[in-house]
Short mmCIF file of C-alpha atoms in Angstrom, two decimals:
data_model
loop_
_atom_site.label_atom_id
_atom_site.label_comp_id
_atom_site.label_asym_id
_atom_site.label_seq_id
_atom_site.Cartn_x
_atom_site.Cartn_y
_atom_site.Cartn_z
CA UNK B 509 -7.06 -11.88 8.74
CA UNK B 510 -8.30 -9.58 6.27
CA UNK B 511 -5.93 -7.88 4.23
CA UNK B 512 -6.14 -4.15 2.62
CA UNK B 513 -7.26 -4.10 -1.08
CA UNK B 514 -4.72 -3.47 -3.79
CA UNK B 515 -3.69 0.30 -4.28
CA UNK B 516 -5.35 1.22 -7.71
CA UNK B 517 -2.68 3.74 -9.27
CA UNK B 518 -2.24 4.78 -12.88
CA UNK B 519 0.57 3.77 -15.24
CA UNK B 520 3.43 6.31 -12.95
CA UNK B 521 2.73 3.48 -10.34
CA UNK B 522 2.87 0.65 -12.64
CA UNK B 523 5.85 2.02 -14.65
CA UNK B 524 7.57 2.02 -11.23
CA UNK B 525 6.26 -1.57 -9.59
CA UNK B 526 7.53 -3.03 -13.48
CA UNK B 527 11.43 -0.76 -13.49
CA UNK B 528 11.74 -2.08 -9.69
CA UNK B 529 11.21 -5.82 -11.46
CA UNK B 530 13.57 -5.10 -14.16
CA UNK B 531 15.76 -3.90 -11.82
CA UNK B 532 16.08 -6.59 -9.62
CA UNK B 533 15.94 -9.36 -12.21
CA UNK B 534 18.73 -7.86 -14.23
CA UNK B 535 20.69 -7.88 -10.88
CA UNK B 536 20.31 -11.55 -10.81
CA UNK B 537 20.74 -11.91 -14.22
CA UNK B 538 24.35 -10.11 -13.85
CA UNK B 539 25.11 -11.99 -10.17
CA UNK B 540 25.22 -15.42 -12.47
CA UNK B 541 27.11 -13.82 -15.21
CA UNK B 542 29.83 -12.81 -13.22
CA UNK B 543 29.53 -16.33 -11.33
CA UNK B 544 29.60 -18.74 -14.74
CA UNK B 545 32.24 -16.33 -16.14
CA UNK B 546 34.64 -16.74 -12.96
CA UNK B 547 34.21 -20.36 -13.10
CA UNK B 548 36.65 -20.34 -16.13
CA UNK B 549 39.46 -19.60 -14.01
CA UNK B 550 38.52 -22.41 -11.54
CA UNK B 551 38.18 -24.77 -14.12
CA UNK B 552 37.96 -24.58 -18.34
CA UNK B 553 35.81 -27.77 -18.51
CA UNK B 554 33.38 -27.39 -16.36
CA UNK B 555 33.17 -23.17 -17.93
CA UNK B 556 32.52 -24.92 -20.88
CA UNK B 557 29.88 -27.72 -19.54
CA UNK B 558 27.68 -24.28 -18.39
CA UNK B 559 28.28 -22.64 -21.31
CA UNK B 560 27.30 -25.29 -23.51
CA UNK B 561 24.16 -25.49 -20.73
CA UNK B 562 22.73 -22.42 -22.22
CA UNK B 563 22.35 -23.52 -25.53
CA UNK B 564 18.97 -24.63 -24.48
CA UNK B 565 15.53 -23.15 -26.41
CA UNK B 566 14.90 -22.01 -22.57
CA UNK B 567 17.78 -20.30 -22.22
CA UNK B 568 17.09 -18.71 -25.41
CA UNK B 569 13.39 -17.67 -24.14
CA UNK B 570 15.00 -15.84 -21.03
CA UNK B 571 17.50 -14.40 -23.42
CA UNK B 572 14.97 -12.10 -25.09
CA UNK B 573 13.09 -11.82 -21.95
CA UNK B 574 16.57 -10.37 -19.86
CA UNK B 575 17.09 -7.77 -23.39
CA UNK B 576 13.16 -7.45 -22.56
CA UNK B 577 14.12 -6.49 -18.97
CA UNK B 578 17.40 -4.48 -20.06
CA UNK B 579 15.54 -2.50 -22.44
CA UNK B 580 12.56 -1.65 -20.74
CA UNK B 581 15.05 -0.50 -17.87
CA UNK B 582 16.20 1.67 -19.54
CA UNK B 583 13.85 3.81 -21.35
CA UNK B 584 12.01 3.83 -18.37
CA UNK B 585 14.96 5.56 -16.60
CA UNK B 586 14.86 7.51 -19.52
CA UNK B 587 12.12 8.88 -18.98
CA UNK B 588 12.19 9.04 -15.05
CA UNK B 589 15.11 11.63 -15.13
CA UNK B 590 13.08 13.50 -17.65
CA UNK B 591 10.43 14.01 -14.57
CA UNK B 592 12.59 14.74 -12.35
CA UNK B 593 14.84 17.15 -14.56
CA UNK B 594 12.71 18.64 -17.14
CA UNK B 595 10.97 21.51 -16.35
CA UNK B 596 7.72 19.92 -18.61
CA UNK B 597 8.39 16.37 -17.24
CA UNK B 598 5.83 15.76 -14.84
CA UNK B 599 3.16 16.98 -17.12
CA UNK B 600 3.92 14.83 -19.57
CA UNK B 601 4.96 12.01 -17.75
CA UNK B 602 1.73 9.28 -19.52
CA UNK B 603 2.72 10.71 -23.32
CA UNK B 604 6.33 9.62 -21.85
CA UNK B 605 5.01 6.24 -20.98
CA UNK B 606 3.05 5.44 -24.37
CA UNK B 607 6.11 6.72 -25.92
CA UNK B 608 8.67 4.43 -24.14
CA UNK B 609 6.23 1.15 -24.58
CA UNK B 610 5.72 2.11 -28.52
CA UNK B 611 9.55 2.33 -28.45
CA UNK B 612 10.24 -1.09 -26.54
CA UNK B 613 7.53 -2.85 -28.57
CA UNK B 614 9.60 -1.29 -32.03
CA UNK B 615 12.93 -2.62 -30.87
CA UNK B 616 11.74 -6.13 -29.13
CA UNK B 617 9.46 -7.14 -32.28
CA UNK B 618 12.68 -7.39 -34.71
CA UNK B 619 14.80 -8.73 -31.73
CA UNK B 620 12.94 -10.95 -30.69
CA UNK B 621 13.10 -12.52 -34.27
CA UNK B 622 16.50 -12.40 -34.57
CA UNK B 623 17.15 -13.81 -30.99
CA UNK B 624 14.55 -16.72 -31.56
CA UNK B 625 15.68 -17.56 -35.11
CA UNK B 626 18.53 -20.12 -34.76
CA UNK B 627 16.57 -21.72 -31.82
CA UNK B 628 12.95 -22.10 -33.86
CA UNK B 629 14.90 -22.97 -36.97
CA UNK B 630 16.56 -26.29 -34.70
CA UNK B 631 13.76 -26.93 -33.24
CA UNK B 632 11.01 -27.35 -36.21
CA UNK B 633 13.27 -27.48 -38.90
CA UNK B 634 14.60 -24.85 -41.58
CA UNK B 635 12.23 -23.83 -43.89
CA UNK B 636 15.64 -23.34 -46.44
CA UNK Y 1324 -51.50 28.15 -21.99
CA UNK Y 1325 -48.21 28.51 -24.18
CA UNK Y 1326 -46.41 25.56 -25.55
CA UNK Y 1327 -43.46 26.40 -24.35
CA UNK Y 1328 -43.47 24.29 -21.18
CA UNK Y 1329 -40.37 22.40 -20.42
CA UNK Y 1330 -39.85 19.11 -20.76
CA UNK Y 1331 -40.95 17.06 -17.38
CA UNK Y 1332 -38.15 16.64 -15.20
CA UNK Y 1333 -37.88 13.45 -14.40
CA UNK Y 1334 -37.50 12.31 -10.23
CA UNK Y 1335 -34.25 10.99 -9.49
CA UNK Y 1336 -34.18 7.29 -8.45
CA UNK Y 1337 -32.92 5.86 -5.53
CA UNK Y 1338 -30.98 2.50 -6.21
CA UNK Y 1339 -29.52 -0.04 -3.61
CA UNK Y 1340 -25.84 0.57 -3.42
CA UNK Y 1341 -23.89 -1.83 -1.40
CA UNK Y 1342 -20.73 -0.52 0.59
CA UNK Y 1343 -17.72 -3.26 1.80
CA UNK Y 1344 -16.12 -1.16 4.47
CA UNK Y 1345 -13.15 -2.34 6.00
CA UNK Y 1346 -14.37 -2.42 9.91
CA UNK Y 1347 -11.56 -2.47 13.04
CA UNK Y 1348 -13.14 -1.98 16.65
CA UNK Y 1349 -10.32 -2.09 18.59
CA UNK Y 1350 -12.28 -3.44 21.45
CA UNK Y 1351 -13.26 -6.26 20.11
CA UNK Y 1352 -11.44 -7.06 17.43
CA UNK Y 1353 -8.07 -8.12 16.48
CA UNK Y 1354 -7.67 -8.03 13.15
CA UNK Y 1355 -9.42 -5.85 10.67
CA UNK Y 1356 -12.54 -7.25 8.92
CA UNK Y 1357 -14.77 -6.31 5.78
CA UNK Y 1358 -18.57 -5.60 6.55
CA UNK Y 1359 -21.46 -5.27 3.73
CA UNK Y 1360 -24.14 -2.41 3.97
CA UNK Y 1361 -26.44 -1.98 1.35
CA UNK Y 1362 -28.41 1.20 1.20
CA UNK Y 1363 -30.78 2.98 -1.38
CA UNK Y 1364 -28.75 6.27 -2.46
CA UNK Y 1365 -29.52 9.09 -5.42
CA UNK Y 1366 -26.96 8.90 -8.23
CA UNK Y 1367 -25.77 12.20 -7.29
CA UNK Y 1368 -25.38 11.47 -3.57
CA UNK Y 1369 -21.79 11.57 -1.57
CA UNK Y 1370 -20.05 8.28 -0.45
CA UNK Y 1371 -20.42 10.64 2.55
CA UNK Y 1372 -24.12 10.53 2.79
CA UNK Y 1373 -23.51 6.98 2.16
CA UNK Y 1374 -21.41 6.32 5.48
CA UNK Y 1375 -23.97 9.06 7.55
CA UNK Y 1376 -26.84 6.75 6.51
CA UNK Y 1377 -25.33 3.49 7.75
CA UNK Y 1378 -24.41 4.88 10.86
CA UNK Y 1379 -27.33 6.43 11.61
CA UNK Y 1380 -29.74 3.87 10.26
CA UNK Y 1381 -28.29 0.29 10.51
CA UNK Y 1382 -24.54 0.67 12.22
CA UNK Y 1383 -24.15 3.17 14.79
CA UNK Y 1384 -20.88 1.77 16.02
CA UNK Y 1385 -19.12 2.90 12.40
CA UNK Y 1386 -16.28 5.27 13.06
CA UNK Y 1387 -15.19 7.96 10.45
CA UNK Y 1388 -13.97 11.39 10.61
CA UNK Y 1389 -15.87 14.17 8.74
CA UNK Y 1390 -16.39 17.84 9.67
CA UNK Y 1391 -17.43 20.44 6.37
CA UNK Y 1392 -18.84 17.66 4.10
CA UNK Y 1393 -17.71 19.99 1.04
CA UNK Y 1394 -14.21 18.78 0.83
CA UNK Y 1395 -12.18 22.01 2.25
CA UNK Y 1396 -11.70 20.78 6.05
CA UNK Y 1397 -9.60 17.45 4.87
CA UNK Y 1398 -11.22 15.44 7.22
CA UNK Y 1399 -12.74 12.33 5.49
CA UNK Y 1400 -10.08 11.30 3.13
CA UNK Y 1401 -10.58 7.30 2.88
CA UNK Y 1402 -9.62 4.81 0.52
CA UNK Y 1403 -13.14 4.12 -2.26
CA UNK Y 1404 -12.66 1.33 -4.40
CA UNK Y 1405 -8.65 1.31 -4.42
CA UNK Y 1406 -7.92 4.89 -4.84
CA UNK Y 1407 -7.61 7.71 -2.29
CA UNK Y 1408 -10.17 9.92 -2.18
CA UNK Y 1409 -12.50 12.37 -0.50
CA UNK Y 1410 -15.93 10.80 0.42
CA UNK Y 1411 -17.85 14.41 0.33
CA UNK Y 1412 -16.21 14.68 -2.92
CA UNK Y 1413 -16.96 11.07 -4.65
CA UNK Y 1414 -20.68 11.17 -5.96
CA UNK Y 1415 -22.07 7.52 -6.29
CA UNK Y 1416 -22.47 8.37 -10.04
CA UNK Y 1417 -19.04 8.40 -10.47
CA UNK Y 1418 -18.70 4.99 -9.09
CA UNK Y 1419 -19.81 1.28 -10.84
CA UNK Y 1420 -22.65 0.46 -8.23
CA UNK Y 1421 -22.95 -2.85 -10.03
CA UNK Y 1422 -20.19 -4.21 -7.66
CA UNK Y 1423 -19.75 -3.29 -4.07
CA UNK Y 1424 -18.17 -0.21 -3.31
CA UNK Y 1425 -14.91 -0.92 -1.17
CA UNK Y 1426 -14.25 1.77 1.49
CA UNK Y 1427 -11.39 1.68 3.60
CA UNK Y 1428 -9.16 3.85 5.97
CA UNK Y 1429 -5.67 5.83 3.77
CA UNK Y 1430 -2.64 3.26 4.12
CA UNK Y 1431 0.37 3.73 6.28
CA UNK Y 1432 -0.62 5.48 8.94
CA UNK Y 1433 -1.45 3.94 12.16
CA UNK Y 1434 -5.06 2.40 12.33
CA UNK Y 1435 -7.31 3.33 15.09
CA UNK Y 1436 -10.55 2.50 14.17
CA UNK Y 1437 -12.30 1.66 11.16
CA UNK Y 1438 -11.77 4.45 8.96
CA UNK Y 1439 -9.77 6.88 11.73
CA UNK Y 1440 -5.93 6.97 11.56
CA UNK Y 1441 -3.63 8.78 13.92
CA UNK Y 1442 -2.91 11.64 11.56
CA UNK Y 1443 0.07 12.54 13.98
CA UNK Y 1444 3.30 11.23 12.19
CA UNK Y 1445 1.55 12.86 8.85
CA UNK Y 1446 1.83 16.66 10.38
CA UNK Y 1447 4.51 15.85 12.02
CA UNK Y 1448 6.42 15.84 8.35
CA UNK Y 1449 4.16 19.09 7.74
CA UNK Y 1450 5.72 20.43 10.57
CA UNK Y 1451 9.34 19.57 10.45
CA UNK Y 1452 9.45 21.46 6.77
CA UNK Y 1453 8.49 25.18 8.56
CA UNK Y 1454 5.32 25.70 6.81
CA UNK Y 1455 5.05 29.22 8.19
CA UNK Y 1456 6.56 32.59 6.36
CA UNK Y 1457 10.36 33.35 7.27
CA UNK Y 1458 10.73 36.86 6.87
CA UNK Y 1459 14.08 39.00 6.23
CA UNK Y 1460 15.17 41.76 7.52
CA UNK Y 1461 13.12 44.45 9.78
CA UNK Y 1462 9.27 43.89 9.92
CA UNK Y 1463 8.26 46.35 7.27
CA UNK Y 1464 5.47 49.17 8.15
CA UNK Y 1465 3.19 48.12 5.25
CA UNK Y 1466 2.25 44.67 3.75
CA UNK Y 1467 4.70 42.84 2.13
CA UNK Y 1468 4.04 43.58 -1.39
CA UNK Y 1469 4.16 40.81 -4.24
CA UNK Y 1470 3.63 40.83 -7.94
CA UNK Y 1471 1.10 38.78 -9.45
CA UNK Y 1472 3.15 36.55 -10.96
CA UNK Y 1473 5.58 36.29 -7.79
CA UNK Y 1474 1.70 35.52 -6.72
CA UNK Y 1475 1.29 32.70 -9.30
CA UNK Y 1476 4.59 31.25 -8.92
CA UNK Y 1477 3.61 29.48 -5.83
CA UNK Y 1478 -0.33 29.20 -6.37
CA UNK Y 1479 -0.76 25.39 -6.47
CA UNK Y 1480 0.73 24.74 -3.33
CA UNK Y 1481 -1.46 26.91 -1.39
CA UNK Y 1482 -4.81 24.72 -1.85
CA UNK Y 1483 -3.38 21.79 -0.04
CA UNK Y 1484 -6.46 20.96 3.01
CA UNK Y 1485 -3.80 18.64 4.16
CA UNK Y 1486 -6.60 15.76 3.73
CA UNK Y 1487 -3.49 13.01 3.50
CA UNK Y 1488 -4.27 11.74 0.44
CA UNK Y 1489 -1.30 12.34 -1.76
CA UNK Y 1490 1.08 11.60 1.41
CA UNK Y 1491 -1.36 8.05 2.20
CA UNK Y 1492 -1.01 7.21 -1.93
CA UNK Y 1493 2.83 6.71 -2.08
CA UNK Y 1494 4.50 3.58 -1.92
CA UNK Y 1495 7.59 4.83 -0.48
CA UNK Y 1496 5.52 5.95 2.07
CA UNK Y 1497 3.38 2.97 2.52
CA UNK Y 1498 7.36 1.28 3.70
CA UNK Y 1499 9.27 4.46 4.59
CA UNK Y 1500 7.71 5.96 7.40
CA UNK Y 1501 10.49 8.11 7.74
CA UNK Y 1502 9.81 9.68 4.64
CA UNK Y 1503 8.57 13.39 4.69
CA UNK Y 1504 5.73 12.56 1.89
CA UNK Y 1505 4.28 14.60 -0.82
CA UNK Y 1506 2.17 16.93 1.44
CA UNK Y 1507 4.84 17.72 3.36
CA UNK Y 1508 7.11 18.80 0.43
CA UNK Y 1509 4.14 20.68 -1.15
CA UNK Y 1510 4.17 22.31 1.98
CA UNK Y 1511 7.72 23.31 1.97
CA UNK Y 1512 7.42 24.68 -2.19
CA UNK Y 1513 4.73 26.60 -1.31
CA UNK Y 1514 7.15 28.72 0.99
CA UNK Y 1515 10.41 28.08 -0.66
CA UNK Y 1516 9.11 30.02 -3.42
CA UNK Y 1517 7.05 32.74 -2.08
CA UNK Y 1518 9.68 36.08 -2.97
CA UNK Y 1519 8.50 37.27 0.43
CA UNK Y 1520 9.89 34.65 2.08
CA UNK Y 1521 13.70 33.85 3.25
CA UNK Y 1522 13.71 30.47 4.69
CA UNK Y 1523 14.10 28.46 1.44
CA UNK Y 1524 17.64 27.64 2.15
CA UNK Y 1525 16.51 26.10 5.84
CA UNK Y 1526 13.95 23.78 3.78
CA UNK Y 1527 15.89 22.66 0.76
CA UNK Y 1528 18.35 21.83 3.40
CA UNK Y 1529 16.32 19.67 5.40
CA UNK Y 1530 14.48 18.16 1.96
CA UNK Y 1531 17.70 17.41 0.99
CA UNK Y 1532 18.28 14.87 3.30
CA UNK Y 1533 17.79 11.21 3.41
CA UNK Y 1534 13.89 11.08 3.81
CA UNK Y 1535 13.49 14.09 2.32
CA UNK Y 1536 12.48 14.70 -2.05
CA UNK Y 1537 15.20 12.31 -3.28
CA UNK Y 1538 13.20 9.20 -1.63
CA UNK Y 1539 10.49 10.39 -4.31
CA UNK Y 1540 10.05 7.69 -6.97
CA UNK Y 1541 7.41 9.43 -9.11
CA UNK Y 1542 4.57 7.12 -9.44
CA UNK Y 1543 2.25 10.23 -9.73
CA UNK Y 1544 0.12 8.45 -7.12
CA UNK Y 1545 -0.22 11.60 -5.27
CA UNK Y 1546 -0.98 13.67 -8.28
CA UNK Y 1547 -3.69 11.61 -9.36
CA UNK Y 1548 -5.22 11.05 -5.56
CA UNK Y 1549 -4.87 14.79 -4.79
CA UNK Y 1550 -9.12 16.57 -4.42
CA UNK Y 1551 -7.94 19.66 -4.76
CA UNK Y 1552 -6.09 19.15 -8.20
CA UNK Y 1553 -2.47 20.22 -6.80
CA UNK Y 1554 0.17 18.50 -9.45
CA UNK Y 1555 2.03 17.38 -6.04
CA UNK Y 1556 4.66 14.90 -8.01
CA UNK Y 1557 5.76 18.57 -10.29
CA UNK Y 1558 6.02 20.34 -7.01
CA UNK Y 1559 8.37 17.76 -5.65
CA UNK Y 1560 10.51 17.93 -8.95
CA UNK Y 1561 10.64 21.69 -8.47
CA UNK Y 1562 12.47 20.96 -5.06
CA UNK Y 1563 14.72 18.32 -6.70
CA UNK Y 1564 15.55 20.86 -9.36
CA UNK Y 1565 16.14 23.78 -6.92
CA UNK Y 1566 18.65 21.41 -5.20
CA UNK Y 1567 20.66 20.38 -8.36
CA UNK Y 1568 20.54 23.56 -9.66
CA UNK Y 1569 20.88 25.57 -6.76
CA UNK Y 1570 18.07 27.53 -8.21
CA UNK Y 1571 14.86 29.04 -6.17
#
């Protein structure tokens, strides 16, 4: 069985495998939210015993990486209904993509720092 | 003698290029299969020449479709290294030669051998938009006159050789069968806004449909795989936009 090679497209393809990703992890990500939060009415204990579950340094990775995923979501659809709606989308649809990245990269560098924090700080010891 | 000869030219080389083409004989085989060829090529020879040599000197069972060999007819679009393309058009110089070149037939329509697809469901979409002028009113005496920049308006659209490779680039397409497919929709702008033409409300409405420009996801595959330069993904938009804004 010999399969086809890999379609080389440019970043519109890539921006588009990577928002379908997003997309579809931050569906997951919101299935198991609404799951753990209906568990409180089912039971306050056990709410609790997955709550406090979370409080992991794991937990707190996939934290940054579902803001990560949220974020780069967005300005991705962003910049998708500017193709399809502004007149002088398509042409600059790459600029758009550099753009979005620069801004995702601007906004995730000082989150990420302020989401990893508390977790880094427990985990090797405060500095203070 | 004067001094003023020119410099020597120097001969052009011929270096061994090695082709992985993606082989199906129906006959015989039941799965496709990757063959190597290696032959010696100029640096400014076609992938076409490339294919014409191997069948005619070491293969003569490869199958591919050409006809002009100066990418107008549309014939030999084929996927070289990855990326849709024309083989007249893609000059070995343009490609790295230090690995093999992968050639293999466009994806997602129906394989018949090695690089031949059934090109059938393809202009089917082509024909389902009405790619053919829709006048208005009585058949006038004269020609139909247009301004240059009615002209212009519609320009792009018109140098579609309907090769396949936009349509054959698209991931929605690759899945979505169903869907129209960039050359279809170019197609369908290139009438929709001609000013001699009256059938734009017919098209939008049938673009406008489930498999029609709203499956579009622009991944500018098309645009980038097109050989004749057509920006197919801001031809789509334009139909988008013409629906939301009810605006030809």
């Amino acid at each position: 069985m010999s399969v086809g090679t890999l379609y080389r497209g440019g970043e519109g393809m890539w921006t588009w495998v990577l928002h379908r990703i997003t997309g579809v992890s931050v569906f997951f990500f919101l299935l198991v939210h609404v799951l753990d939060t209906a568990l409180v009415r089912v039971s306050p204990e056990a709410y609790d015993l997955v709550i406090a579950s979370y409080k992991t340094p794991i937990v707190n990775l996939l934290e940054v990486g579902l803001v990560g995923a949220v974020l780069y979501h967005a300005l991705n659809g962003l910049r998708v209904i500017l193709v399809d709606f502004w007149s002088k989308g398509p042409r600059l649809q790459r600029q758009m993509t550099w753009a979005i990245g620069a801004v995702w990269v601007v906004l995730m560098l000082p989150g990420t720092f302020f989401m990893l924090k508390h977790t880094v700080e427990n985990l090797f010891g405060s500095a203070a | 003698m004067t001094a003023t000869a020119e410099a020597p030219v120097a001969a052009p080389v011929a270096a061994d290029v090695t082709f992985r083409i993606r082989r199906f004989q129906p006959e015989i085989d039941a799965e496709p299969h990757w063959e190597e060829y290696t032959v010696p090529l100029y640096p400014t020879d076609r992938v076409l020449t490339a294919l014409e040599k191997i069948k005619g000197e070491i293969d003569g069972t490869l199958t591919f479709r050409r006809s002009c060999g100066h990418g107008i007819c549309g014939s030999d679009a084929m996927r070289i290294n990855g990326r849709n393309r024309l083989a007249c058009k893609t000059l070995v110089k343009d490609l790295d030669i230090r690995k093999p070149i992968t050639v293999e037939a466009i994806k997602g329509l129906p394989l018949e051998k090695d690089l031949v697809v059934d090109m059938e469901p393809f202009f089917d979409a082509y024909r389902a938009v009405l790619p053919f002028l829709i006048p208005d009113g009585h058949e006038p005496s004269r020609e139909r006159l247009q301004s240059a920049e009615d002209r212009a308006r519609f320009d792009d659209g018109t140098k579609c050789i309907l090769c396949a490779c936009c349509t054959t680039s698209c991931p929605v397409y690759w899945t979505d069968g169903q869907y129209f497919g960039p050359a279809a929709i170019v197609a369908a702008n290139r009438f929709i806004f001609d000013s001699r033409d009256a059938g734009a409300e017919q098209r939008l409405e049938i673009l406008n449909e489930k498999e029609g420009v709203w499956r579009c996801r622009t991944t500018f595959n098309c645009t980038d795989a097109c050989p004749r330069g057509i920006e197919v993904t801001k031809a789509i938009q334009e139909v988008k936009r013409a629906l939301i804004f009810r605006k030809v």
